[in-house]
Coordinates of C-alpha atoms in Angstrom, one line a residue:
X1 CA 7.9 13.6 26.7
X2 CA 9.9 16.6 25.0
X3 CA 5.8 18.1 24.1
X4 CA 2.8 18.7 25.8
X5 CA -0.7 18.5 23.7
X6 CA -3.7 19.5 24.6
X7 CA -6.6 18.7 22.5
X8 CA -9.5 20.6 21.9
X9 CA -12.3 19.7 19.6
X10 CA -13.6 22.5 17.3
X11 CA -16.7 22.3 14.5
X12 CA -16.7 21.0 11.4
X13 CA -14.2 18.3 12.0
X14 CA -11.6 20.4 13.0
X15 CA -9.4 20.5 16.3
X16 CA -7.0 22.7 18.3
X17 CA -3.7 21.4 19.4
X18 CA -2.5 23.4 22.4
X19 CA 1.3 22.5 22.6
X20 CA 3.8 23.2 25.3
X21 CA 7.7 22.5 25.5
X22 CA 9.3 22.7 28.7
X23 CA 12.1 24.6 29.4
X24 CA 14.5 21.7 29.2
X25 CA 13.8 20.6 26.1
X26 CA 14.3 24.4 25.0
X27 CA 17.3 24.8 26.6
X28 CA 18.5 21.3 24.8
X29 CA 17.4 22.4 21.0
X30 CA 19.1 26.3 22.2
X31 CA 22.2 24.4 23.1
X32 CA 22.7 22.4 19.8
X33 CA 21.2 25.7 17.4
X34 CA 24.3 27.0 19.1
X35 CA 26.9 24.1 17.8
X36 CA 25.4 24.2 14.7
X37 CA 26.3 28.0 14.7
X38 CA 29.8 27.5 15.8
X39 CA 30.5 25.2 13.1
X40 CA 29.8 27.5 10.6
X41 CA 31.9 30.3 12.0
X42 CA 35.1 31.4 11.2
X43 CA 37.2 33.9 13.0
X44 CA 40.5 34.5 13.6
X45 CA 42.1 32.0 16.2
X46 CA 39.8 29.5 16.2
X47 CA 39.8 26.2 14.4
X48 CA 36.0 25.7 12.6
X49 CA 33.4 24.3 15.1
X50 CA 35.2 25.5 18.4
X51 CA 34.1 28.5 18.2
X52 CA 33.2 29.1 22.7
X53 CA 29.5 29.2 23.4
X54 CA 29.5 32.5 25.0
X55 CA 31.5 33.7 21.8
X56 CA 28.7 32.5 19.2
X57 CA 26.1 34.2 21.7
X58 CA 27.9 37.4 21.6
X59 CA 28.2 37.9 18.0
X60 CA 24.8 36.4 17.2
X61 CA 22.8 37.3 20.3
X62 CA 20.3 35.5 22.3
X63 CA 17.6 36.8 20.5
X64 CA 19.0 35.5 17.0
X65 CA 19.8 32.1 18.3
X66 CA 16.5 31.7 19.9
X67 CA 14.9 32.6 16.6
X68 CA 17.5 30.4 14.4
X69 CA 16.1 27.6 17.3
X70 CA 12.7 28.0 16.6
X71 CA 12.7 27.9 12.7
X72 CA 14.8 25.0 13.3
X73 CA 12.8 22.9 16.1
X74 CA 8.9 24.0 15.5
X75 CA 8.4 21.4 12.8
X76 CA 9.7 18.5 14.8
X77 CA 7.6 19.6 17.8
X78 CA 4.9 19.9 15.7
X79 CA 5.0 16.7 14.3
X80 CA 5.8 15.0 18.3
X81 CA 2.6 16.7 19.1
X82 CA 0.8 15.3 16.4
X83 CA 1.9 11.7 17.7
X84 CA 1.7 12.8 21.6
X85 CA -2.3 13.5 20.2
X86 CA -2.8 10.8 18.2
X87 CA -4.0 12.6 15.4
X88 CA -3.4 12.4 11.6
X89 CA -4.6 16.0 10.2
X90 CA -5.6 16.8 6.7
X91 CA -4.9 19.6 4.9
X92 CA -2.4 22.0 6.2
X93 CA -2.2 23.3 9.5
X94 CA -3.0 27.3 10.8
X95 CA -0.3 27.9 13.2
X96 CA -0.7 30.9 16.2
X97 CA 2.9 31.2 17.9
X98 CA 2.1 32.4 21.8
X99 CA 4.4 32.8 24.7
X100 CA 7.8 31.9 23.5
X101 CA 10.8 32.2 25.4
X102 CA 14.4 30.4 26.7
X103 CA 12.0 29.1 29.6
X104 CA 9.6 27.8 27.3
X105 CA 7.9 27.5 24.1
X106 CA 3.4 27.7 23.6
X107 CA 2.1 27.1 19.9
X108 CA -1.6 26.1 19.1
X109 CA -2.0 24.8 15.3
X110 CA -6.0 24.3 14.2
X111 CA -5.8 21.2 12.3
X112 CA -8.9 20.1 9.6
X113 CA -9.4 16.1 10.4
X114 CA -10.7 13.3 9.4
X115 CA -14.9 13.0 10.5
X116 CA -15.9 10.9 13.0
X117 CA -18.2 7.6 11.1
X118 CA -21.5 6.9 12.4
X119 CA -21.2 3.3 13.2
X120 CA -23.8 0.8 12.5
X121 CA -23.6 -3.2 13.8
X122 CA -20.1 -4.4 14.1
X123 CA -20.4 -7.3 16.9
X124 CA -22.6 -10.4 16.0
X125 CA -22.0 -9.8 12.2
X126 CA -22.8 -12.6 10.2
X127 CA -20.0 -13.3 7.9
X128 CA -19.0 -16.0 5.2
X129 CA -16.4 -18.3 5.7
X130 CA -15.5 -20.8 3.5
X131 CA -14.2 -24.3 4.8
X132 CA -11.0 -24.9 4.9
X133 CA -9.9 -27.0 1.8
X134 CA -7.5 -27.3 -0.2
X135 CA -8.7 -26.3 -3.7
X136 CA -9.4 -29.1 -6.3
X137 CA -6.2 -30.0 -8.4
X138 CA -4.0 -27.7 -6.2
X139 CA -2.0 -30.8 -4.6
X140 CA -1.2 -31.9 -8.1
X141 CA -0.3 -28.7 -9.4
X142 CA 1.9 -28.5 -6.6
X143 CA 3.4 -31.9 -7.6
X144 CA 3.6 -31.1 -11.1
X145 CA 5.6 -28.3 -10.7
X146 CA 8.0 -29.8 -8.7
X147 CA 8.7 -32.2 -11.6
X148 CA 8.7 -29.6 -13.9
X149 CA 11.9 -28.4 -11.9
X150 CA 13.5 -32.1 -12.9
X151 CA 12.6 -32.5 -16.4
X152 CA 14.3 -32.5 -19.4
X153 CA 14.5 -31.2 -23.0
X154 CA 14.0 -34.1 -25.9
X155 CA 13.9 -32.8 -29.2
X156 CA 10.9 -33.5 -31.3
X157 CA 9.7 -34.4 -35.0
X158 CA 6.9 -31.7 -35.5
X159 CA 5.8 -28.2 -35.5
X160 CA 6.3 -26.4 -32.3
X161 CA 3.8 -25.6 -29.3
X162 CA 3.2 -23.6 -26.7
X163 CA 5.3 -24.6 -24.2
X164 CA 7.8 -25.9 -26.1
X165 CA 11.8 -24.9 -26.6
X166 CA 13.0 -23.7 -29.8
X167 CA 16.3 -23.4 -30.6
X168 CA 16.6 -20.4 -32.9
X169 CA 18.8 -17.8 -34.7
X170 CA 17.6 -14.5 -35.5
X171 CA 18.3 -11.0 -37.3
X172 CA 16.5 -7.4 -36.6
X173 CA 16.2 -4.5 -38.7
X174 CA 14.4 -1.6 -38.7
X175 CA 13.7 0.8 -41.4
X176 CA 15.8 -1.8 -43.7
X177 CA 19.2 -1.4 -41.6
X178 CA 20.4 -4.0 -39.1
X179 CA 19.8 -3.1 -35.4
X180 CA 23.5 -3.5 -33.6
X181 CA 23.4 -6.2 -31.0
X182 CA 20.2 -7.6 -32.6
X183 CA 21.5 -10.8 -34.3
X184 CA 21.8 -14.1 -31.9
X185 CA 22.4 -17.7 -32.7
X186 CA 21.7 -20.7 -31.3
X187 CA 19.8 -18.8 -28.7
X188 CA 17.0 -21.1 -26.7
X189 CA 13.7 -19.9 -25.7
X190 CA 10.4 -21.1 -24.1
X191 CA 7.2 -20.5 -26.8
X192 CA 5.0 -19.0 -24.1
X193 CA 7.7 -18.2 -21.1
X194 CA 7.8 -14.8 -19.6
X195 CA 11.5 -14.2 -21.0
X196 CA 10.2 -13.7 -24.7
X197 CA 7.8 -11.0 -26.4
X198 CA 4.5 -12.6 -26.9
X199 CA 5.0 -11.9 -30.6
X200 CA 7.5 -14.2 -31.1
X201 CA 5.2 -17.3 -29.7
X202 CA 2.3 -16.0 -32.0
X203 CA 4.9 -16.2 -34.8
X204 CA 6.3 -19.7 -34.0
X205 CA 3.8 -21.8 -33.0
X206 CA 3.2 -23.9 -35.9
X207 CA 7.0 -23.2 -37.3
X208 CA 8.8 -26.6 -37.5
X209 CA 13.0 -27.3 -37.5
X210 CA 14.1 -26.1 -40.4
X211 CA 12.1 -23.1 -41.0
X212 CA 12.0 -19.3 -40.8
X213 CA 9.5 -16.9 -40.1
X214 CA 9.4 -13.2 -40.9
X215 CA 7.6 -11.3 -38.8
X216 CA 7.4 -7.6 -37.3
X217 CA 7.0 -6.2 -34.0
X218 CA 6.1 -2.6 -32.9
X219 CA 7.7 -0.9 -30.1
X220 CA 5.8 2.3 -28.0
X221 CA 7.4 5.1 -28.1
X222 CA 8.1 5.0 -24.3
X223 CA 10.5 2.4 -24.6
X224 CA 13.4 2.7 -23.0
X225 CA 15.9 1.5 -26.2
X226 CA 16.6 4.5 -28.1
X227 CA 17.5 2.4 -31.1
X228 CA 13.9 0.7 -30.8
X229 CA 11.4 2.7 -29.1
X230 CA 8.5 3.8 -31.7
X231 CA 9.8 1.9 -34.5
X232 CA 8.3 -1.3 -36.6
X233 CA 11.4 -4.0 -36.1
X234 CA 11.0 -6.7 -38.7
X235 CA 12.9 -10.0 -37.0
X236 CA 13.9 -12.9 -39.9
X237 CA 13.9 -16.3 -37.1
X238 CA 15.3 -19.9 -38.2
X239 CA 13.9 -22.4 -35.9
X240 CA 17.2 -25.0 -35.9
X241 CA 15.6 -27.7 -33.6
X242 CA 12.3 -28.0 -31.4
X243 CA 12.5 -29.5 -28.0
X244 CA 9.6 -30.9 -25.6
X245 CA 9.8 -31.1 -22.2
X246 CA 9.7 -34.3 -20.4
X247 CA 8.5 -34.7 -17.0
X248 CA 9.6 -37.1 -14.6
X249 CA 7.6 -40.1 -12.5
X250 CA 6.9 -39.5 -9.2
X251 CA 8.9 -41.7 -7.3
X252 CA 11.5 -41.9 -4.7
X253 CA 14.3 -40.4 -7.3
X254 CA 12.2 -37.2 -8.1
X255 CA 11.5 -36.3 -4.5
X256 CA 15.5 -37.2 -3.0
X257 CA 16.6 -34.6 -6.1
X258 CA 14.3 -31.6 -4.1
X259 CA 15.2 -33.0 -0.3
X260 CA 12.8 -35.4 0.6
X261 CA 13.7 -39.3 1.8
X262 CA 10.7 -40.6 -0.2
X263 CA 8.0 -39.5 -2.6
X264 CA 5.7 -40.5 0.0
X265 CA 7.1 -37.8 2.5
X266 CA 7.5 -34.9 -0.3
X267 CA 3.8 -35.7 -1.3
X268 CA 2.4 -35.5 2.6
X269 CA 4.6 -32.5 2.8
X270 CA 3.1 -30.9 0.3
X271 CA 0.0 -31.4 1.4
X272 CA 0.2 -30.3 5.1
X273 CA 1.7 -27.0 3.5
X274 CA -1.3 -26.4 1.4
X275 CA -3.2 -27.0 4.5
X276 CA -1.6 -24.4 6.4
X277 CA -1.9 -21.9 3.7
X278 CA -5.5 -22.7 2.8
X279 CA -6.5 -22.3 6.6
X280 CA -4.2 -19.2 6.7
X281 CA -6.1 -17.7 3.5
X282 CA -9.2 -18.5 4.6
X283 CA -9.1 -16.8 7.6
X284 CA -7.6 -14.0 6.2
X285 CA -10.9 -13.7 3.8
X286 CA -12.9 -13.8 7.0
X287 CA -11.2 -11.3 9.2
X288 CA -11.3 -8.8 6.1
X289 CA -15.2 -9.1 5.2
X290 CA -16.2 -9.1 8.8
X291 CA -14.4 -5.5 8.8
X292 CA -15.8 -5.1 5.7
X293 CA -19.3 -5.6 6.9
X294 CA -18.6 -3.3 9.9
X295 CA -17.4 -0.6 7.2
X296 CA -20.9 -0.9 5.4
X297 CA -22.7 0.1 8.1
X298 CA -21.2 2.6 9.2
X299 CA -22.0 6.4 7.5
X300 CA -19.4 9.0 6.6
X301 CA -17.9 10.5 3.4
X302 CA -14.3 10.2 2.9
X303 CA -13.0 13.5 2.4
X304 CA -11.2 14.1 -1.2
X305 CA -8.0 15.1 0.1
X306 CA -7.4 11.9 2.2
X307 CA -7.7 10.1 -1.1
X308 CA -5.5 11.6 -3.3
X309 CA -2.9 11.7 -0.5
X310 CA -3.5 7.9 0.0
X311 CA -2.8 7.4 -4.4
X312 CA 0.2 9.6 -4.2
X313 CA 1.7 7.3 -1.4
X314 CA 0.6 4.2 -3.5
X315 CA 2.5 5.8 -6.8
X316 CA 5.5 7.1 -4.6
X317 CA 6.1 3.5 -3.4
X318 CA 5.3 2.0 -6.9
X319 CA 8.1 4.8 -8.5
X320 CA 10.7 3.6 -5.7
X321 CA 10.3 -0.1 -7.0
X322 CA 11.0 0.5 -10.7
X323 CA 14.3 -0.5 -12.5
X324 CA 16.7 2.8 -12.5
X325 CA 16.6 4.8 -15.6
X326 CA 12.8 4.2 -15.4
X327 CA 10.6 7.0 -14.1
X328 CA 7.0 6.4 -13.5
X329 CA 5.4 8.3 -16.5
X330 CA 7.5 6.0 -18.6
X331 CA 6.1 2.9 -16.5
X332 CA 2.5 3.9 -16.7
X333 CA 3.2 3.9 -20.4
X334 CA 4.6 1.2 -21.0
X335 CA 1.2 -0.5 -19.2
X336 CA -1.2 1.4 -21.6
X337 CA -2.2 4.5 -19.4
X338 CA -1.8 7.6 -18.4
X339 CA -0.7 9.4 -15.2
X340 CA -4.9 10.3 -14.3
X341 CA -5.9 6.8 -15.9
X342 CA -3.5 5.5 -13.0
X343 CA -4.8 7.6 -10.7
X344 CA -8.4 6.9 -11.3
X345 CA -7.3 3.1 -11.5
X346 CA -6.5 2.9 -7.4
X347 CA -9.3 5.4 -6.1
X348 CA -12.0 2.6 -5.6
X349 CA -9.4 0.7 -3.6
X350 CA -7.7 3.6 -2.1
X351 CA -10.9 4.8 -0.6
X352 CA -12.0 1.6 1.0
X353 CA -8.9 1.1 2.8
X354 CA -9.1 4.5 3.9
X355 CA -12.9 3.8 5.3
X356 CA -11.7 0.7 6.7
X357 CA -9.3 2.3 8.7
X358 CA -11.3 4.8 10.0
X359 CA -14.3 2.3 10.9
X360 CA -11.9 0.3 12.7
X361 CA -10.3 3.2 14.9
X362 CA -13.7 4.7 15.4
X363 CA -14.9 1.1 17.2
X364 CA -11.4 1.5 19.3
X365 CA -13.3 4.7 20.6
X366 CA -16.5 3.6 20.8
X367 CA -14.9 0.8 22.9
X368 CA -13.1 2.7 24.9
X369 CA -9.8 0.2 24.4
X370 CA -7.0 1.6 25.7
X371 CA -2.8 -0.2 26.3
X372 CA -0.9 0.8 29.4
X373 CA 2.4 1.4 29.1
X374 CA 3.3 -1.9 30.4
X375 CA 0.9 -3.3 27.6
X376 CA 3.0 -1.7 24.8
X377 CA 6.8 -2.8 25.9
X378 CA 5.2 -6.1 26.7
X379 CA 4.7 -5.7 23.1
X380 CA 7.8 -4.5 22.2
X381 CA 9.9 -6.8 24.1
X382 CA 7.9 -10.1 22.4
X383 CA 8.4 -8.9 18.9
X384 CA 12.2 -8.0 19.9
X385 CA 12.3 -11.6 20.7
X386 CA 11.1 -12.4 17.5
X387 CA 13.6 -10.5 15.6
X388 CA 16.9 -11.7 17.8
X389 CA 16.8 -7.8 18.5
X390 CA 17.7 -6.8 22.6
X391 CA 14.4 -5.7 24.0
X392 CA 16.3 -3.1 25.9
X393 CA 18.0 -1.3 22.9
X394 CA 14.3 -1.5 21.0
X395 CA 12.4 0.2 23.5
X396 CA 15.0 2.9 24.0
X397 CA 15.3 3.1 20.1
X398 CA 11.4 3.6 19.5
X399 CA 11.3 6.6 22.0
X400 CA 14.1 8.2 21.1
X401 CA 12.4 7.9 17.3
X402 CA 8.9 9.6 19.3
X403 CA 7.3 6.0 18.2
X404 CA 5.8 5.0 21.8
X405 CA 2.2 6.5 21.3
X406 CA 2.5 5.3 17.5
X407 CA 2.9 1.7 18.6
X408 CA -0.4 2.2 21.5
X409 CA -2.6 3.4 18.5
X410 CA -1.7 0.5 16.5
X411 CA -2.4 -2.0 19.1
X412 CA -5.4 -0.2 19.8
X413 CA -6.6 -0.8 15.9
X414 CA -5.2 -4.2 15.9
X415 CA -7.5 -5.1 19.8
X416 CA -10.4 -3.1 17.9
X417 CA -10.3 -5.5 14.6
X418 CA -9.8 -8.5 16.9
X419 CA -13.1 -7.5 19.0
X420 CA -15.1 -7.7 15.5
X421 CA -13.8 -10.9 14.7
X422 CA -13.9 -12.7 17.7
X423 CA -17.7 -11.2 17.9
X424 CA -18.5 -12.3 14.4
X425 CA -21.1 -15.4 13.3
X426 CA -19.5 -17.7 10.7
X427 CA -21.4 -19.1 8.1
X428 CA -21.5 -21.1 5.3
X429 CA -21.2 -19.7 1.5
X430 CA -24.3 -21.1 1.2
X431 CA -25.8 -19.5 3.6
X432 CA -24.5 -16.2 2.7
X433 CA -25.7 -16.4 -0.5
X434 CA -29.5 -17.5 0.5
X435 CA -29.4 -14.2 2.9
X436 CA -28.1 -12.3 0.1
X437 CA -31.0 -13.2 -2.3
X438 CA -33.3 -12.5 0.6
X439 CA -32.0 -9.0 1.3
X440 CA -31.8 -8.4 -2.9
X441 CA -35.6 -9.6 -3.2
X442 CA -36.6 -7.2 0.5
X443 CA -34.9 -4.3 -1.5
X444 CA -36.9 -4.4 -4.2
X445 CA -40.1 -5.6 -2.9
X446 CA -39.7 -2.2 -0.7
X447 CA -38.7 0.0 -3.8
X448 CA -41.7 -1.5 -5.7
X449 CA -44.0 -0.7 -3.1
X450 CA -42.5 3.1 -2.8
X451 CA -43.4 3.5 -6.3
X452 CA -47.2 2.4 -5.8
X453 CA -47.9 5.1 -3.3
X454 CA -46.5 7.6 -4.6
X455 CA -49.4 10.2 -5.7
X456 CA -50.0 10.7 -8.7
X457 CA -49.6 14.4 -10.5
X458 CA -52.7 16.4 -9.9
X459 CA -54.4 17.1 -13.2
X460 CA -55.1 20.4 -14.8
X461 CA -59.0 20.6 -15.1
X462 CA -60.5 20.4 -18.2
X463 CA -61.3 22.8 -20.8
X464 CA -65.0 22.2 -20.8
X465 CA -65.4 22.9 -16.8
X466 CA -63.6 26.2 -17.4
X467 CA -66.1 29.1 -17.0
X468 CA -67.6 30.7 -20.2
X469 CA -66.4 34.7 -20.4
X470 CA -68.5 37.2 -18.9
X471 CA -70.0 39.0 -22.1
X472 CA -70.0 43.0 -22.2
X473 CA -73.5 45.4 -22.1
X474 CA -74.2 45.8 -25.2

């Protein structure tokens, strides 16, 4: 390992990172500080970059390329420590800069982090799982949308539905002049499909071949259509023709047009997928409220700071998944809320997942679970023959990258969630909902009973036991 990290536990839910670096890795970040010197050199008889070592030392001096290699290198060790210690840190760090030479480097950073939980029960949790069916109707939903793949358009002698095609032609205008690009004819579109402004299947249901329908439609300010955006566009639509779909049978025709031999074989495919993804859902439900129960009984506040890190990553990803030329202010808008409205939005969810996360690495201490090296490329080398990577080039990829002691903590997590789930007691929704009426009715049974013994406020003693006034001599 490039760093060496001691760990020393502090008050307060704070730590001390003793690091070291060895001379070789000093030498090695020296070395390259040094080429990246050379290559910004110029002097006279020497081509850019070639600039000899000794050279670059003489004119900058040992002591000015050490520094240049420590401003350069002290984040990236930082951050290898971090890994090397398994810690995630919040808030930034307090760095003390020790012994620091050629022959080595010593740094300590104090480091605020996250509090240990108090954990409650999290083996022989009773939890609810449901069986595993496939949900009522979900085979034929499954069938009918397969033929809605095959069918076809047939027009029709009334007004048009939801769900039906129209064949239309349109005009815009807004502010009484014609929007360029706005006019379209013959164009077809779904009453109800996601392609089309909801506005324009309020307007033409009911509308039958034949007619036209004036109607307008408001656009925020935030949208991205300068010609548009905060403007009242008035759009004058001639239905031409209405079209209903029509669905084909199921038979052998329908299921050799999506691959199948048969109609037989693409029905029991269908179901034997639904199978597989009920089971898979269902299980999923189960491993996430058996965590979920362990969460609730354990005690610790998540600190504000982890949560409003955890939201900005959720809105960084969110902003790197929007369409370009659309920044996520404008996004947010165009849903209805503001930046804090967002924010607010995801701290419920942000918070639990943060809690769940800590919970489960908590019972990975309290557990004592710990991967040998040979553990992790084990690992390594069965997911490389997942991918069709070379095991070889994976492992040697993932340390060069300082991902080793990554990959232990998350196998640690992922042997920590497996622990509660295999120690878990299934049982029926019914059951879960008979012990949570039970619980409900102890709760307040308790909370009622609290309130009868509580005393009740002294009383101030009454005016007629209050001593009559000494009278004066007369």
């Amino acid at each position: 390992m490039p760093v060496v990290a001691e760990v020393t536990k502090l008050e307060d839910d704070r730590v001390r990172i003793d690091v070291k670096i060895p001379e070789d890795e000093v030498r090695k970040e020296f070395d390259r500080t040094v080429r990246e010197v050379s290559g910004r050199m110029r002097l006279p008889g020497f081509r850019p970059g070639k600039v000899p070592t000794n050279v670059v030392i003489q004119r900058v001096g040992r002591e000015g390329i050490f520094a240049q290699t420590l401003d350069r290198a002290l984040n990236d060790w930082y951050r290898l420590a971090l890994v090397s210690a398994a810690i995630d840190p919040i808030g930034d760090p307090e760095v003390d800069l020790g012994e620091s030479t050629e022959q080595g480097v010593e740094f300590s950073v104090t480091l605020q982090v996250p509090p240990t939980p108090v954990l409650g029960e999290y083996t022989g949790l009773e939890v609810v799982r449901e069986p595993d069916e496939i949900p009522e109707g979900a085979i034929q939903a499954e069938i009918d949308r397969v033929r809605e793949q095959g069918a076809r358009l047939e027009d029709v002698d009334r007004a048009a539905a939801a769900g039906d095609f129209a064949l239309i032609d349109y005009e815009a205008t807004a502010d009484g002049e014609p929007i360029e690009g706005a006019s379209t004819r013959g164009q077809l579109i779904e009453l109800g499909g996601e392609r089309i402004l909801p506005a324009f299947t309020e307007a033409l249901v009911g509308v039958s071949a034949g007619e036209t329908k004036t109607f307008p439609v408001e656009y925020p300010d935030e949208d991205t259509r300068d010609e548009i955006k905060g403007k009242t566009v008035e759009y004058i639509v001639t239905v031409q023709k209405v079209q209903g779909k029509v669905l084909p049978e199921v038979d052998d025709a329908l299921a050799e047009s999506v691959g199948f031999a048969s109609a037989a074989e693409m029905t029991t495919e269908i179901e034997e997928r639904l199978a597989t993804a009920t089971t898979r859902m269902v299980v999923e439900r189960y491993r996430r409220r058996a965590i979920d129960a362990a969460v609730a009984g354990a005690t610790f506040d998540v600190p504000g700071v982890m949560v409003d890190r955890r939201i900005d990553s959720i809105l960084h990803d969110t902003s790197h998944q929007l369409p370009q030329g659309v920044d996520l202010e404008q996004f947010l808008a165009m849903q209805g809320q503001t930046m804090q409205e967002a924010r607010d939005s995801l701290r419920a969810d942000a918070e639990l997942s943060i809690r769940r996360e800590m919970v489960v690495e908590a019972i990975a201490d309290a557990e004592n679970i710990q991967l040998t090296d040979d553990e992790v490329e084990a690992r390594v080398r069965t997911d490389a023959a997942d991918a069709g990577r070379d095991p070889d080039e994976l492992l040697k990829a993932l340390r060069a990258a300082g991902g080793w002691e990554s990959l232990r903590q998350d196998l640690r997590v992922e042997r920590a969630v497996d622990l509660v789930i295999d120690a878990a007691v299934a049982i029926t929704p019914e059951e879960g909902e008979k012990r949570e009426k039970a619980a409900e009715a102890k709760a307040a049974k308790a909370a009622a009973s609290a309130a009868e013994k509580k005393p009740a406020a002294a009383k101030k003693p009454a005016a007629a036991n209050k001593p009559a006034a000494a009278k004066k001599p007369a």
